[in-house]
Short mmCIF file of C-alpha atoms in Angstrom, two decimals:
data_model
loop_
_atom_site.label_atom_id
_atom_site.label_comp_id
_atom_site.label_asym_id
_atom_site.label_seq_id
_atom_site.Cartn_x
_atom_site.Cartn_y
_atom_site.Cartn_z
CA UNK T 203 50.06 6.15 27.52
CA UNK T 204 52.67 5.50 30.33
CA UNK T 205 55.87 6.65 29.24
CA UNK T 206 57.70 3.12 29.47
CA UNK T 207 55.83 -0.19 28.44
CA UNK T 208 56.16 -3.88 30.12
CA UNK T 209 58.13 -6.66 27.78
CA UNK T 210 56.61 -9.98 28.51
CA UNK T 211 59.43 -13.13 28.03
CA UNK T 212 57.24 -15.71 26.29
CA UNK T 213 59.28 -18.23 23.96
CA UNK T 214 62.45 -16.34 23.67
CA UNK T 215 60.39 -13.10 22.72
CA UNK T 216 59.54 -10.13 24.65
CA UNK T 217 56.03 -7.96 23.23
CA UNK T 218 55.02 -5.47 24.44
CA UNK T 219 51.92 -3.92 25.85
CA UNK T 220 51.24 0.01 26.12
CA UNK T 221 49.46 0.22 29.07
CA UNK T 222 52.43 -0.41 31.69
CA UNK T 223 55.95 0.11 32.85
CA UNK T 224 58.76 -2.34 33.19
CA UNK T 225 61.41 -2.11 35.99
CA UNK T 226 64.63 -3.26 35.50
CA UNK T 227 66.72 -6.03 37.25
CA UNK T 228 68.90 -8.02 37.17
CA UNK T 229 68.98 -9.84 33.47
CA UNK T 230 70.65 -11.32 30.84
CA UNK T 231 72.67 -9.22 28.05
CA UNK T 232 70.25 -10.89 25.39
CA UNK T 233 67.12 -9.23 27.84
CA UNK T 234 68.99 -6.21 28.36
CA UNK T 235 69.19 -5.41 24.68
CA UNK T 236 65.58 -6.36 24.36
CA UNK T 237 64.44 -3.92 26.85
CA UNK T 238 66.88 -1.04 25.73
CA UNK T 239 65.11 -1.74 22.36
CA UNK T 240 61.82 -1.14 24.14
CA UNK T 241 63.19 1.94 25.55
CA UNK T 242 63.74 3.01 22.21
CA UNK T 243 60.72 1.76 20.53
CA UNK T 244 58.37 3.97 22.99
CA UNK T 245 60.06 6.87 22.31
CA UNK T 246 59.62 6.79 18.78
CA UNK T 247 56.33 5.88 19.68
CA UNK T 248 56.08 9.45 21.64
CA UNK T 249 57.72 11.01 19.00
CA UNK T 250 55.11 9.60 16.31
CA UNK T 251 52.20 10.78 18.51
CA UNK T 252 53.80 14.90 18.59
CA UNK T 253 52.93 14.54 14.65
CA UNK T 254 49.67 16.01 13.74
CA UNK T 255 47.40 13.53 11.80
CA UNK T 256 47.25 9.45 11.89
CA UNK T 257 49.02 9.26 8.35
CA UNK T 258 51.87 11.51 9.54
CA UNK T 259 52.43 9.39 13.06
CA UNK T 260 52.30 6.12 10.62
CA UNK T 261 54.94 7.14 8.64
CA UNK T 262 57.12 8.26 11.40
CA UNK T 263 56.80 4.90 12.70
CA UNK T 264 57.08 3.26 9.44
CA UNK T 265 60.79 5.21 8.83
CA UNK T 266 61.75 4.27 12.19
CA UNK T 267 61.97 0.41 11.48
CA UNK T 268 62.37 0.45 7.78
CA UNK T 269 65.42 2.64 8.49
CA UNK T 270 67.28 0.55 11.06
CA UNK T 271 69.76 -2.57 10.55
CA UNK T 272 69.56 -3.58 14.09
CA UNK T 273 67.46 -7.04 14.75
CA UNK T 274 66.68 -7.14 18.21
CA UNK T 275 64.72 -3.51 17.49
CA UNK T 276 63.05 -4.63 14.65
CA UNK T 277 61.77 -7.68 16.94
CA UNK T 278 60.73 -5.42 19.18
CA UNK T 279 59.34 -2.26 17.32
CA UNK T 280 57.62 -4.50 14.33
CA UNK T 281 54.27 -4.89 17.18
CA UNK T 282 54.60 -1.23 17.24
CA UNK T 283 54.33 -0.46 13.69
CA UNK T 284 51.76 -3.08 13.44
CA UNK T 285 49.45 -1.34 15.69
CA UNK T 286 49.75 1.93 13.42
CA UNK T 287 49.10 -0.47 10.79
CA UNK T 288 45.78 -1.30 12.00
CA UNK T 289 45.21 2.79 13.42
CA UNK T 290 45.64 3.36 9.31
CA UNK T 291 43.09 0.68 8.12
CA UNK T 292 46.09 -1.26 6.47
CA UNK T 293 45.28 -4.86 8.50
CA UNK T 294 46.94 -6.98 6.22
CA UNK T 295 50.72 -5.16 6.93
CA UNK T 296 49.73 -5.46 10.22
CA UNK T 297 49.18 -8.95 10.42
CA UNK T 298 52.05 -10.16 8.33
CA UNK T 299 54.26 -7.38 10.15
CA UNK T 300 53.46 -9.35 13.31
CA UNK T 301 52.36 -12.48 13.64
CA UNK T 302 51.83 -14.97 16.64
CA UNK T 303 52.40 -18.14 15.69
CA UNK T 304 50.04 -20.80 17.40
CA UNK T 305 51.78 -24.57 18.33
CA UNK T 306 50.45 -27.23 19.60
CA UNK T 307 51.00 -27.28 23.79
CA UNK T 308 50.51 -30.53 25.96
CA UNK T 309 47.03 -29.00 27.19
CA UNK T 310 45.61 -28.39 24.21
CA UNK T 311 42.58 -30.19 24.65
CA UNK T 312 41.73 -33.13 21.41
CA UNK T 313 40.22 -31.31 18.12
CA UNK T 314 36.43 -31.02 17.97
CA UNK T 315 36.64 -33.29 14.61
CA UNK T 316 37.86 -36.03 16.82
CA UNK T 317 34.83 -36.89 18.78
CA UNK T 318 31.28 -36.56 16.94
CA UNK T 319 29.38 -35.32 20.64
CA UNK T 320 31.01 -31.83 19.11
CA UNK T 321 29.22 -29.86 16.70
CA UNK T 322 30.06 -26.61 14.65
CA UNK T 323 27.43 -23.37 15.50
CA UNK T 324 27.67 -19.95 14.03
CA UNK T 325 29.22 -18.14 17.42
CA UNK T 326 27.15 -15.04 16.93
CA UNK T 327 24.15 -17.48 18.52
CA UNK T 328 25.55 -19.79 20.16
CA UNK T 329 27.45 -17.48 22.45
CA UNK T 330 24.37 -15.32 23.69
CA UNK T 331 22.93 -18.87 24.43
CA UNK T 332 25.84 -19.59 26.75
CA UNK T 333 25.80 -16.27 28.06
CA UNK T 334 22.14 -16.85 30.23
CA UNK T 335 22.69 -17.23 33.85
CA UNK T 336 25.70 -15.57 33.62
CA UNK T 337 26.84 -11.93 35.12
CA UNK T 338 30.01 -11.24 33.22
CA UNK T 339 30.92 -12.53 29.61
CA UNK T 340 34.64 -11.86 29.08
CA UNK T 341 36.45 -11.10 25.38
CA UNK T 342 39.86 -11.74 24.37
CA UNK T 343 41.41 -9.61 21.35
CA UNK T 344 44.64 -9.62 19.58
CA UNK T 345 45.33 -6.12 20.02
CA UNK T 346 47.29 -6.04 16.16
CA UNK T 347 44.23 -8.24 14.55
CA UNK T 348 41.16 -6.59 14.90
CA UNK T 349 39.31 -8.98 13.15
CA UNK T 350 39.08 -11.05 16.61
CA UNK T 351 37.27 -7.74 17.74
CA UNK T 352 34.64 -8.31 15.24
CA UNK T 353 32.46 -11.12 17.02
CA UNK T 354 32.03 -8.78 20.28
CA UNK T 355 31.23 -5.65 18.23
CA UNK T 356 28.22 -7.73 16.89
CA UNK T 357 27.41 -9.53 20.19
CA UNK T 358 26.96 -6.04 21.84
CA UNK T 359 23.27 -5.52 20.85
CA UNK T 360 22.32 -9.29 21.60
CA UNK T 361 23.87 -9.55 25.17
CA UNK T 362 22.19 -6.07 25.98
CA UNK T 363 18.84 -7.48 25.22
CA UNK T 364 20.10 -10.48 27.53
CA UNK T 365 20.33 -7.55 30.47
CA UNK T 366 23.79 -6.53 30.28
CA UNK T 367 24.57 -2.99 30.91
CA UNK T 368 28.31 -2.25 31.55
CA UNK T 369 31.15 -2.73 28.96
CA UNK T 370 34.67 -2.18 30.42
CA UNK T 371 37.02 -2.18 27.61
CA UNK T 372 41.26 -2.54 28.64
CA UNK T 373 42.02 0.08 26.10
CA UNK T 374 39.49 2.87 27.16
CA UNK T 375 41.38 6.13 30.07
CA UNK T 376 40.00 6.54 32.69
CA UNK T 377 41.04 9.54 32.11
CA UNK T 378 38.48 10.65 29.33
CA UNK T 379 35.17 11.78 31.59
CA UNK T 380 33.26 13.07 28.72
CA UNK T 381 33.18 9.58 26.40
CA UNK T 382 29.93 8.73 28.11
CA UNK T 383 28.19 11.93 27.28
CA UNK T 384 29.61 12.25 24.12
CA UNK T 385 28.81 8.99 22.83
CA UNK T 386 32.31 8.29 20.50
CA UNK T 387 35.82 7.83 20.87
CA UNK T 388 38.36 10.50 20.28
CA UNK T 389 42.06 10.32 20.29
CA UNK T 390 42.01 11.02 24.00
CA UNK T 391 39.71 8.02 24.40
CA UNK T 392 42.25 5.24 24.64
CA UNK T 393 45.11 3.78 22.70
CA UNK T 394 43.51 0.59 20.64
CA UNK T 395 40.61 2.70 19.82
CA UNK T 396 42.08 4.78 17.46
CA UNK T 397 41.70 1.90 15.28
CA UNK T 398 38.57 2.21 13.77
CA UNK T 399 36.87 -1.23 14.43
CA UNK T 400 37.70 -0.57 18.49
CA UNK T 401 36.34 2.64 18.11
CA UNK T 402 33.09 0.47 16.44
CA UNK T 403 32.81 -1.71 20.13
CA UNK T 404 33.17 1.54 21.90
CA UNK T 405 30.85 3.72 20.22
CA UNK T 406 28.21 0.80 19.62
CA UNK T 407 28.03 -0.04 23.32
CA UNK T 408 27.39 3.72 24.27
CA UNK T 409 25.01 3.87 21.39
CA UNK T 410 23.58 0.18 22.88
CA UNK T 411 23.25 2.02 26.55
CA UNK T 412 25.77 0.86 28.19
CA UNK T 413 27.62 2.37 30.92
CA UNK T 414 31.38 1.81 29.31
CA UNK T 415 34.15 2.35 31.49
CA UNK T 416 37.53 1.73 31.49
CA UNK T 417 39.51 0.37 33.84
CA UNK T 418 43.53 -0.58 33.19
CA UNK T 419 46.24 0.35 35.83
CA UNK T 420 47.02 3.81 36.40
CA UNK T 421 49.91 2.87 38.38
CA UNK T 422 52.97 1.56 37.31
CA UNK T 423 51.95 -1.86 38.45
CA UNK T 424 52.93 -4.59 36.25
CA UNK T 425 52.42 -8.50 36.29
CA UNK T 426 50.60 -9.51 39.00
CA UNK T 427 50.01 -6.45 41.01
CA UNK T 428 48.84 -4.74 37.32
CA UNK T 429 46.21 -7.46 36.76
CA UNK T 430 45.04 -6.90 40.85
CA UNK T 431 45.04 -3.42 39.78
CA UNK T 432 42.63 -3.85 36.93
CA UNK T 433 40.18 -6.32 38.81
CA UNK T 434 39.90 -3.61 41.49
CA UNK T 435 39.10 -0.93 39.19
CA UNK T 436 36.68 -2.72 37.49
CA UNK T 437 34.93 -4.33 41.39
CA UNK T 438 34.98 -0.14 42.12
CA UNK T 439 33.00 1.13 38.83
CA UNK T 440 30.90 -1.31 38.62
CA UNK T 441 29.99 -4.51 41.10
CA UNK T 442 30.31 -2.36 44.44
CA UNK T 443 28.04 0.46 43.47
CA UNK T 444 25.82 -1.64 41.57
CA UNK T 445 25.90 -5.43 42.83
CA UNK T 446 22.97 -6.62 40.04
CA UNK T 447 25.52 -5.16 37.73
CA UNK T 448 26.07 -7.51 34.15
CA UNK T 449 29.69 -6.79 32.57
CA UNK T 450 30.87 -7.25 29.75
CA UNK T 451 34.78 -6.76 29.26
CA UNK T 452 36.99 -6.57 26.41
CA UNK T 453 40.62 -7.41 27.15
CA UNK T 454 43.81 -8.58 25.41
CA UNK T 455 45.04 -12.38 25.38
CA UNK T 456 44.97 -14.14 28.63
CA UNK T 457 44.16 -11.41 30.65
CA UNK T 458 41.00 -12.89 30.53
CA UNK T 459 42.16 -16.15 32.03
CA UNK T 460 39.78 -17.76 34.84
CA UNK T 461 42.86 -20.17 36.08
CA UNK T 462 46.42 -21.12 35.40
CA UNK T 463 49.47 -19.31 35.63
CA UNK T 464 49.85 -16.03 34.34
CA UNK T 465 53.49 -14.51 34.36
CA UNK T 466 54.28 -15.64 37.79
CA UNK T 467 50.75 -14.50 39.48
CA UNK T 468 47.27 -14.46 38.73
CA UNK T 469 45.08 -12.74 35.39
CA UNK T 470 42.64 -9.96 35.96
CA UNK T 471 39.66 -12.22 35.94
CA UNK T 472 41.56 -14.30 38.27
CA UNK T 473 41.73 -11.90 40.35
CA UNK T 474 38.08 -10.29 39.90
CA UNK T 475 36.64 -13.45 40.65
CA UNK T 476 38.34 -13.19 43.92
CA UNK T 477 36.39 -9.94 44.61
CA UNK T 478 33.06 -11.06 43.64
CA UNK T 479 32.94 -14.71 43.39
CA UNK T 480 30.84 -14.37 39.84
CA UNK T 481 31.37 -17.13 37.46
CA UNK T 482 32.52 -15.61 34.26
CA UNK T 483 31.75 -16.79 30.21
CA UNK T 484 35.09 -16.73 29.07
CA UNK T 485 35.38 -16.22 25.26
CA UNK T 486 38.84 -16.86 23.89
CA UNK T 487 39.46 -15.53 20.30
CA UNK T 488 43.32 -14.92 19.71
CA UNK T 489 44.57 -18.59 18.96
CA UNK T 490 42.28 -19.58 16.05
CA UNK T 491 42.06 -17.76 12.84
CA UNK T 492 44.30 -17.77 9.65
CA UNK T 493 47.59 -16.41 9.71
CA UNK T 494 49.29 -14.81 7.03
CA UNK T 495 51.57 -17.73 6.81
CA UNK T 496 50.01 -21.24 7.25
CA UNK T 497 52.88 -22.48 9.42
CA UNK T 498 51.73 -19.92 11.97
CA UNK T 499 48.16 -21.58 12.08
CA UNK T 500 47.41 -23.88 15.30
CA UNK T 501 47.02 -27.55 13.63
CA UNK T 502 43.88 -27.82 14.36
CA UNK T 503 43.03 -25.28 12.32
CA UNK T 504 43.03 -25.91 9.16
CA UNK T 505 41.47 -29.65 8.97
CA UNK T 506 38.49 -27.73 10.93
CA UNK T 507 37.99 -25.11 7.73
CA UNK T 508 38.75 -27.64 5.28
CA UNK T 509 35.66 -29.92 6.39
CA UNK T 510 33.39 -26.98 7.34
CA UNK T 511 33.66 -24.56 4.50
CA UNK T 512 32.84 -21.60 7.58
CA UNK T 513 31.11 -18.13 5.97
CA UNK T 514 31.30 -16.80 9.64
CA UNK T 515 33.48 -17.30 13.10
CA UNK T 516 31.82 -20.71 14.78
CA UNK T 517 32.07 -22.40 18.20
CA UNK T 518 31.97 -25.86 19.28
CA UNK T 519 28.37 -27.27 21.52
CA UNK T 520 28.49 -30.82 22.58
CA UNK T 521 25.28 -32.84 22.64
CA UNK T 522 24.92 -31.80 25.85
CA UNK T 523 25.07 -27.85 25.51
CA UNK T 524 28.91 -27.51 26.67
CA UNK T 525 31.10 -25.50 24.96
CA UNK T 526 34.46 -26.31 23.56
CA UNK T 527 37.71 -24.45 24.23
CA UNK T 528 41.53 -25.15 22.87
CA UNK T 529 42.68 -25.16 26.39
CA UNK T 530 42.28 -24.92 30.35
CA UNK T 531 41.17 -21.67 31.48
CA UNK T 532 38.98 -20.18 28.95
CA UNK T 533 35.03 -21.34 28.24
CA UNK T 534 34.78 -21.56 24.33
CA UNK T 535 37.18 -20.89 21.40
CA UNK T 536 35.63 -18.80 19.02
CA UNK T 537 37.44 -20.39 15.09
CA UNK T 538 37.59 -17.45 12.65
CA UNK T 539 36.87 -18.48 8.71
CA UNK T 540 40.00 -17.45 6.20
CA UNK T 541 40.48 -14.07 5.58
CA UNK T 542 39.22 -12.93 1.90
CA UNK T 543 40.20 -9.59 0.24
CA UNK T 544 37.87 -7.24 -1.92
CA UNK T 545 39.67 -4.56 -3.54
CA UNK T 546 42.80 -5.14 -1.35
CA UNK T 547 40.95 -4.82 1.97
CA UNK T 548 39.30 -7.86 4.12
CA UNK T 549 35.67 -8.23 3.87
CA UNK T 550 35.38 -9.13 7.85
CA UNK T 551 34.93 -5.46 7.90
CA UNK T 552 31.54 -5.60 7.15
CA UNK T 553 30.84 -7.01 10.37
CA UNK T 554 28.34 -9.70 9.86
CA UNK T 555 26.69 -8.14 6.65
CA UNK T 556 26.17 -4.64 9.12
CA UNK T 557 28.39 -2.52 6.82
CA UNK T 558 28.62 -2.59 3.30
CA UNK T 559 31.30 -1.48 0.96
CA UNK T 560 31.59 2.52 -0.38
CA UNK T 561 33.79 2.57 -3.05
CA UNK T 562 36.10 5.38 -3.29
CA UNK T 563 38.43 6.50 -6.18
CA UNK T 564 41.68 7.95 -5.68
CA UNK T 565 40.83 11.00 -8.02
CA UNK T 566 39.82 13.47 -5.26
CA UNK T 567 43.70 13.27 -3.68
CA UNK T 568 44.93 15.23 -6.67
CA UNK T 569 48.20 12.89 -6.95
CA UNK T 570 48.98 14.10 -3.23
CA UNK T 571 50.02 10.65 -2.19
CA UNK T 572 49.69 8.89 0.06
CA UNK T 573 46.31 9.84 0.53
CA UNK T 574 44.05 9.46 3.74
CA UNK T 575 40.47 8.64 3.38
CA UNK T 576 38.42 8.73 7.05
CA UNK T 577 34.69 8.46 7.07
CA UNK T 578 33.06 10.06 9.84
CA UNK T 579 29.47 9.94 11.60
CA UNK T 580 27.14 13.02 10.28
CA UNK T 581 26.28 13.40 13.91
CA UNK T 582 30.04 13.45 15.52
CA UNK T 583 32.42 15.77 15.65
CA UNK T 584 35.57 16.36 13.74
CA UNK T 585 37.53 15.07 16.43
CA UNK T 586 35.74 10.89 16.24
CA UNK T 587 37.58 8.63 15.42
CA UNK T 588 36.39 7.47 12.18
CA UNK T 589 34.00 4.97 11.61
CA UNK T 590 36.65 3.48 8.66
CA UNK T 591 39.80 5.20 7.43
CA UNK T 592 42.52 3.72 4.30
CA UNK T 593 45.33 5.08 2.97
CA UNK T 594 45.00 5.48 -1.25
CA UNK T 595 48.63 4.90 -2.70
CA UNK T 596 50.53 3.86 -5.67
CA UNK T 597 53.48 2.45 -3.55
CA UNK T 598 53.12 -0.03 -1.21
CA UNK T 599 52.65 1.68 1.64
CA UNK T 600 55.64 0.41 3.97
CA UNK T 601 58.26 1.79 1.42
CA UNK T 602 60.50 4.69 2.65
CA UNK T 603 59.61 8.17 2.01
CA UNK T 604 63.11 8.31 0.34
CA UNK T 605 62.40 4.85 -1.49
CA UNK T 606 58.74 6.06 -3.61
CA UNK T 607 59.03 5.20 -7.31
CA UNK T 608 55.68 4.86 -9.07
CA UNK T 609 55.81 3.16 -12.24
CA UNK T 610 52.09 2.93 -12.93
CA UNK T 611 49.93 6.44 -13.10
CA UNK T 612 46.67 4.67 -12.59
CA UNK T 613 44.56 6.11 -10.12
CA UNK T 614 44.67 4.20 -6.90
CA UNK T 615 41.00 2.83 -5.32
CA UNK T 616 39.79 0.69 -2.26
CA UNK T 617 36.15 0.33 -0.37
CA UNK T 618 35.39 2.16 2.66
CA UNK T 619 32.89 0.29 4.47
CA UNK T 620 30.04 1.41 6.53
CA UNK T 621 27.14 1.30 8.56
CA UNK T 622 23.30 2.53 6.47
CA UNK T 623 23.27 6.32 7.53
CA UNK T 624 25.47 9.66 6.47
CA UNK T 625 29.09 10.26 6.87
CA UNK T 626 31.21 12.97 6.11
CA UNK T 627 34.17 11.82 4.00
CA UNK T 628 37.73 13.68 3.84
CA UNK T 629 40.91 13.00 2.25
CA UNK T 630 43.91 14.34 3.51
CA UNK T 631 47.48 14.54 2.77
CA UNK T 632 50.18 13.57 4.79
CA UNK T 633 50.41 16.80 6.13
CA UNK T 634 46.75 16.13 7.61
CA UNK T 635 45.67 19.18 4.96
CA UNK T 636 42.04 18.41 3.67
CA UNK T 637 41.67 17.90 -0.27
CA UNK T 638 38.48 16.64 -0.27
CA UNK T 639 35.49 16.78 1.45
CA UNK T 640 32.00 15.36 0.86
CA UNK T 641 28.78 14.02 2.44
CA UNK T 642 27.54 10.81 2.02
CA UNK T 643 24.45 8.48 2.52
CA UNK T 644 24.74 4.74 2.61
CA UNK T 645 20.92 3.57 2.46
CA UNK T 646 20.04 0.25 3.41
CA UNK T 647 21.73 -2.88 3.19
CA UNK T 648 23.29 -4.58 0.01
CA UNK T 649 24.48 -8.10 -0.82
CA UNK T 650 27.39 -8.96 1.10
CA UNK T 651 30.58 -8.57 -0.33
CA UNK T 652 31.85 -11.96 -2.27
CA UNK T 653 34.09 -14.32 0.17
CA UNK T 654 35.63 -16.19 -2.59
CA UNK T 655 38.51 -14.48 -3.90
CA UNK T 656 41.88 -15.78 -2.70
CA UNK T 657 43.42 -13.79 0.42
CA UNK T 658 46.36 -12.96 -1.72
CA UNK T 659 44.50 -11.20 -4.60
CA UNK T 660 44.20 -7.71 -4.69
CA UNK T 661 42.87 -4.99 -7.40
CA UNK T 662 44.43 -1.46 -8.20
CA UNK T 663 47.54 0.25 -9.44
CA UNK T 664 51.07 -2.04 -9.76
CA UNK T 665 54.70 0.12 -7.73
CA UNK T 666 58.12 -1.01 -7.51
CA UNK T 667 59.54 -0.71 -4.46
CA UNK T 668 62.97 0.10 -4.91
CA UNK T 669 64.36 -2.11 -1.82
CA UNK T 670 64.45 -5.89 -0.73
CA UNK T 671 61.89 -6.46 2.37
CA UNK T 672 63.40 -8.96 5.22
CA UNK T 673 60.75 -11.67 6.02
CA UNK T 674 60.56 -11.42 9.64
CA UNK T 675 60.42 -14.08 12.28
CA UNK T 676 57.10 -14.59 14.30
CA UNK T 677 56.52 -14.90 18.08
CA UNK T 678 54.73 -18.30 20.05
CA UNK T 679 52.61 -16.45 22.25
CA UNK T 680 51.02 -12.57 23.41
CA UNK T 681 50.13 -10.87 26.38
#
C-alpha cells in the first residue's frame, strides 16, 4: 500500500481509496483539513499494519477514532476503520460505520415497476445469459460491503464454463508472483483481500483456472492518468499476449464505467476500451442494496423489495432480452434483497446456499476476550487468509480498550460459515497467541440458513458500554 492515499471530492466529502497518492495544490482550508486528516488517517493505518495479528491492527484502528474529538478525522478515518471492520468479519459495524447514501440524480433512468416490458430474474442466471458474445464482463464492489462481492464470487464457476479464463481483480499486487502457484491469498496478496469473502473471489478463480492477475497503478498516478494506468496494465497481462483472451475484472465503484465523466477524465474501462475496442458487460452493484438506515436507500429501492419479496440479488430483462441499469454508463444493476442476521452475523455469507453455518461457542477462548476465530483450508498454509474469521466478545466490539465493562458472564457464540470440506480452526487472543486449535469437517450441504429474522435481531451475551456513540453522517457517492 502506497504510503499516501487519493481523497476524491464527491458531495462535500472526500473518501478515500488505498491504492494511490494525492498531490497537493492549491485548495480550500475546509480541503486542506480534509487531506491533513488523510495524512493522518494513513499513518495510523501504517501503524495498525506494524501490529502482529488482524485483531491487534483492528483495535489499533478502532482506538484511533474512538479516541479523537476532531470531526473532519472521524469523516475521514470512519472508511478506514470500516474496512478493518470487514478484515475482522464484523460487516454490520462496517456498514453502519460507513455508509453511502444513494439519492435520486436527474439520470437515473424510470424504476423497472414503472413499465411492465421489465421483469425481475434471479441475477445469478440472468447475468451468464448476458454475458455470451461478450469478451470482458466487468464487476463493481463497495470495497466496505462485501456483500456486493457475493454475486461475482458465485458467477466465477458459470462464466468459466462460458470460456472465460482471466480474472483481474483491483485489489490483487502485482507484486505477489507466487499467488498463482500457490493457489490462495496471503496478507501480501492485496489489501481488500484480507477480508475473507475477497479472499473467496480470489482463491475460487485460481481454484476455477483462471489466470488472476492484478493490475492497479504502481505509480503514483491518480485520476485520470491512474485509471490509463490500470487499463494499460491490464491490455499488457492479458489482451496483447493473448488477443482470444476473456476477462473478467473486479473493481471498485465507477471504475468500471464504459462512459461519462469520471473525476475530470476518463474510468479504467473507458480507457481499456480505447486499447482494444471490446465491448464490455458492465455489472453495477454498489447503488442498490439495503442500508443500515433506510434514508440511505436509493428510492427505488424499497417499493422494488416490497412487491418482490427477493430470496436472492435479481436483475431487470425486458421482453426483449435487454437489461436494465439505474443509470448511463453501466449494463445492468444487480438489486440486493435485505440483509437478515443469524446469530448476529448476515446470512449472505453463505453465498448462494455454497456455505453453511459452523457454530462455534466462545468456551475454547478461556475468557481471553476478545477472541479471534479464523477458519482455514486443510490444504493451505498458516499464512491464507481465512476462508471466514469473527471476533467472540462480550462487549460490543467498537468500545475502547479502556471502556470494557461486562455485565453478563454468558459465554459469547456466532456461526462461522463454510464451504463442505476440512478446515483447521484457531482462536486467538489479541495478542495473536493461539488458545485453541482444532480440525474440522463440514460434509455436505444443509438447509439454508432462515432469511426471516429482522436485520436488527441478534442472539448472545448483553454489555454495557460505558460511553455515548455519535451517530455519524453518511456520504452521496464512492470512488
Amino acid at each position: 500500500m502506497r504510503s499516501i492515499l487519493i481523497l476524491v471530492a464527491l458531495a462535500g466529502v472526500w473518501l478515500a481509496d488505498p491504492a494511490t497518492s494525492v498531490q497537493a495544490q492549491s485548495i480550500p482550508p475546509w480541503q486542506e483539513r480534509q487531506l491533513e486528516a488523510a495524512r493522518k488517517s494513513d499513518a495510523i493505518m501504517r501503524e495498525a499494519s506494524r501490529h502482529t495479528g488482524m485483531l491487534a491492527q483492528f483495535q489499533f484502528m478502532r482506538d484511533a477514532y474512538f479516541s479523537s474529538r476532531n470531526p473532519t478525522f472521524r469523516v475521514i478515518f470512519r472508511q478506514y476503520l470500516s474496512w478493518y471492520q470487514t478484515f475482522i468479519g464484523d460487516y454490520d459495524d462496517a456498514a453502519s460505520m460507513f455508509s453511502i447514501a444513494q439519492r435520486a440524480l436527474p439520470d437515473d433512468r424510470p424504476s423497472p415497476l414503472d413499465d411492465p416490458a421489465w421483469s425481475a430474474q434471479p441475477a445469478l442466471t440472468a447475468i451468464p445469459q448476458l454475458a455470451k458474445g461478450y469478451r470482458a464482463v466487468f464487476f463493481n464492489e463497495a470495497h466496505n460491503i462485501p456483500l456486493t462481492r457475493t454475486v461475482t464470487v458465485q458467477l466465477l464457476a458459470k462464466l468459466r464454463a462460458e470460456g472465460f479464463d482471466y480474472f483481474a481483480a483491483e485489489t490483487v499486487y502485482q507484486t505477489d508472483t507466487k499467488l498463482q502457484s500457490r493457489g490462495y491469498p496471503t496478507g501480501n496478496s492485496g489489501f481488500y483481500t484480507e477480508e475473507p469473502i475477497a479472499a473467496e473471489m480470489v482463491r475460487t478463480a485460481l481454484k476455477l483456472g483462471y489466470k488472476v492477475i492484478g493490475y492497479d497503478a504502481l505509480s503514483d498516478a491518480t485520476g485520470d492518468e491512474r485509471e490509463a494506468e490500470q487499463a494499460r496494465n491490464i491490455y499488457r497481462q492479458v489482451f496483447k499476449s493473448d488477443p482470444n483472451a476473456k476477462l473478467v475484472v473486479d473493481a471498485g465503484y465507477a471504475h468500471i464505467l464504459e462512459e461519462g465523466d469520471f473525476q475530470g477524465g476518463m474510468s479504467m474501462a473507458e480507457h481499456l476500451y480505447k486499447l482494444t475496442h471490446l465491448d464490455v458487460l458492465t455489472v453495477e452493484q454498489t447503488m442498490l442494496y439495503g442500508h443500515p438506515a433506510a434514508s440511505d436507500d436509493h428510492p427505488y429501492y424499497t417499493p422494488v423489495m416490497d412487491r418482490l419479496h427477493p430470496k436472492e440479488p435479481l436483475v431487470f430483462i425486458s421482453k426483449s432480452g435487454q437489461p436494465w441499469s439505474l443509470r448511463p454508463g453501466y449494463d445492468v444493476s444487480v438489486w440486493f434483497p435485505p440483509q437478515t442476521l443469524r446469530r448476529g452475523r448476515p446470512t449472505w455469507l453463505d453465498l448462494g446456499g455454497e456455505r453453511m453455518p459452523y457454530y462455534v461457542s466462545g468456551e475454547p477462548c478461556n475468557r481471553h476476550y476478545p477472541c479471534l476465530v479464523e477458519a482455514r483450508y486443510a490444504g493451505e498454509g498458516d499464512d491464507a487468509i481465512p476462508a471466514d474469521r469473527m471476533v467472540l466478545d462480550p462487549v460490543p466490539l467498537n468500545a475502547l480498550s479502556s471502556e470494557r465493562v461486562v455485565t453478563d458472564s454468558k459465554v459469547p457464540f456466532g456461526e462461522l460459515y463454510l464451504r463442505p470440506g476440512t478446515y483447521r480452526v484457531v482462536y486467538c487472543d489479541e495478542n495473536n497467541a493461539t488458545l485453541f486449535s482444532q480440525n474440522v469437517t463440514i460434509k455436505g450441504h444443509s438447509p439454508r440458513p432462515p432469511r426471516s429474522q429482522p436485520r436488527a435481531a441478534t442472539a448472545g451475551p448483553v454489555a454495557t458500554l460505558v460511553r455515548g456513540d455519535v451517530a455519524q453522517p453518511s456520504v452521496d457517492q464512492g470512488n
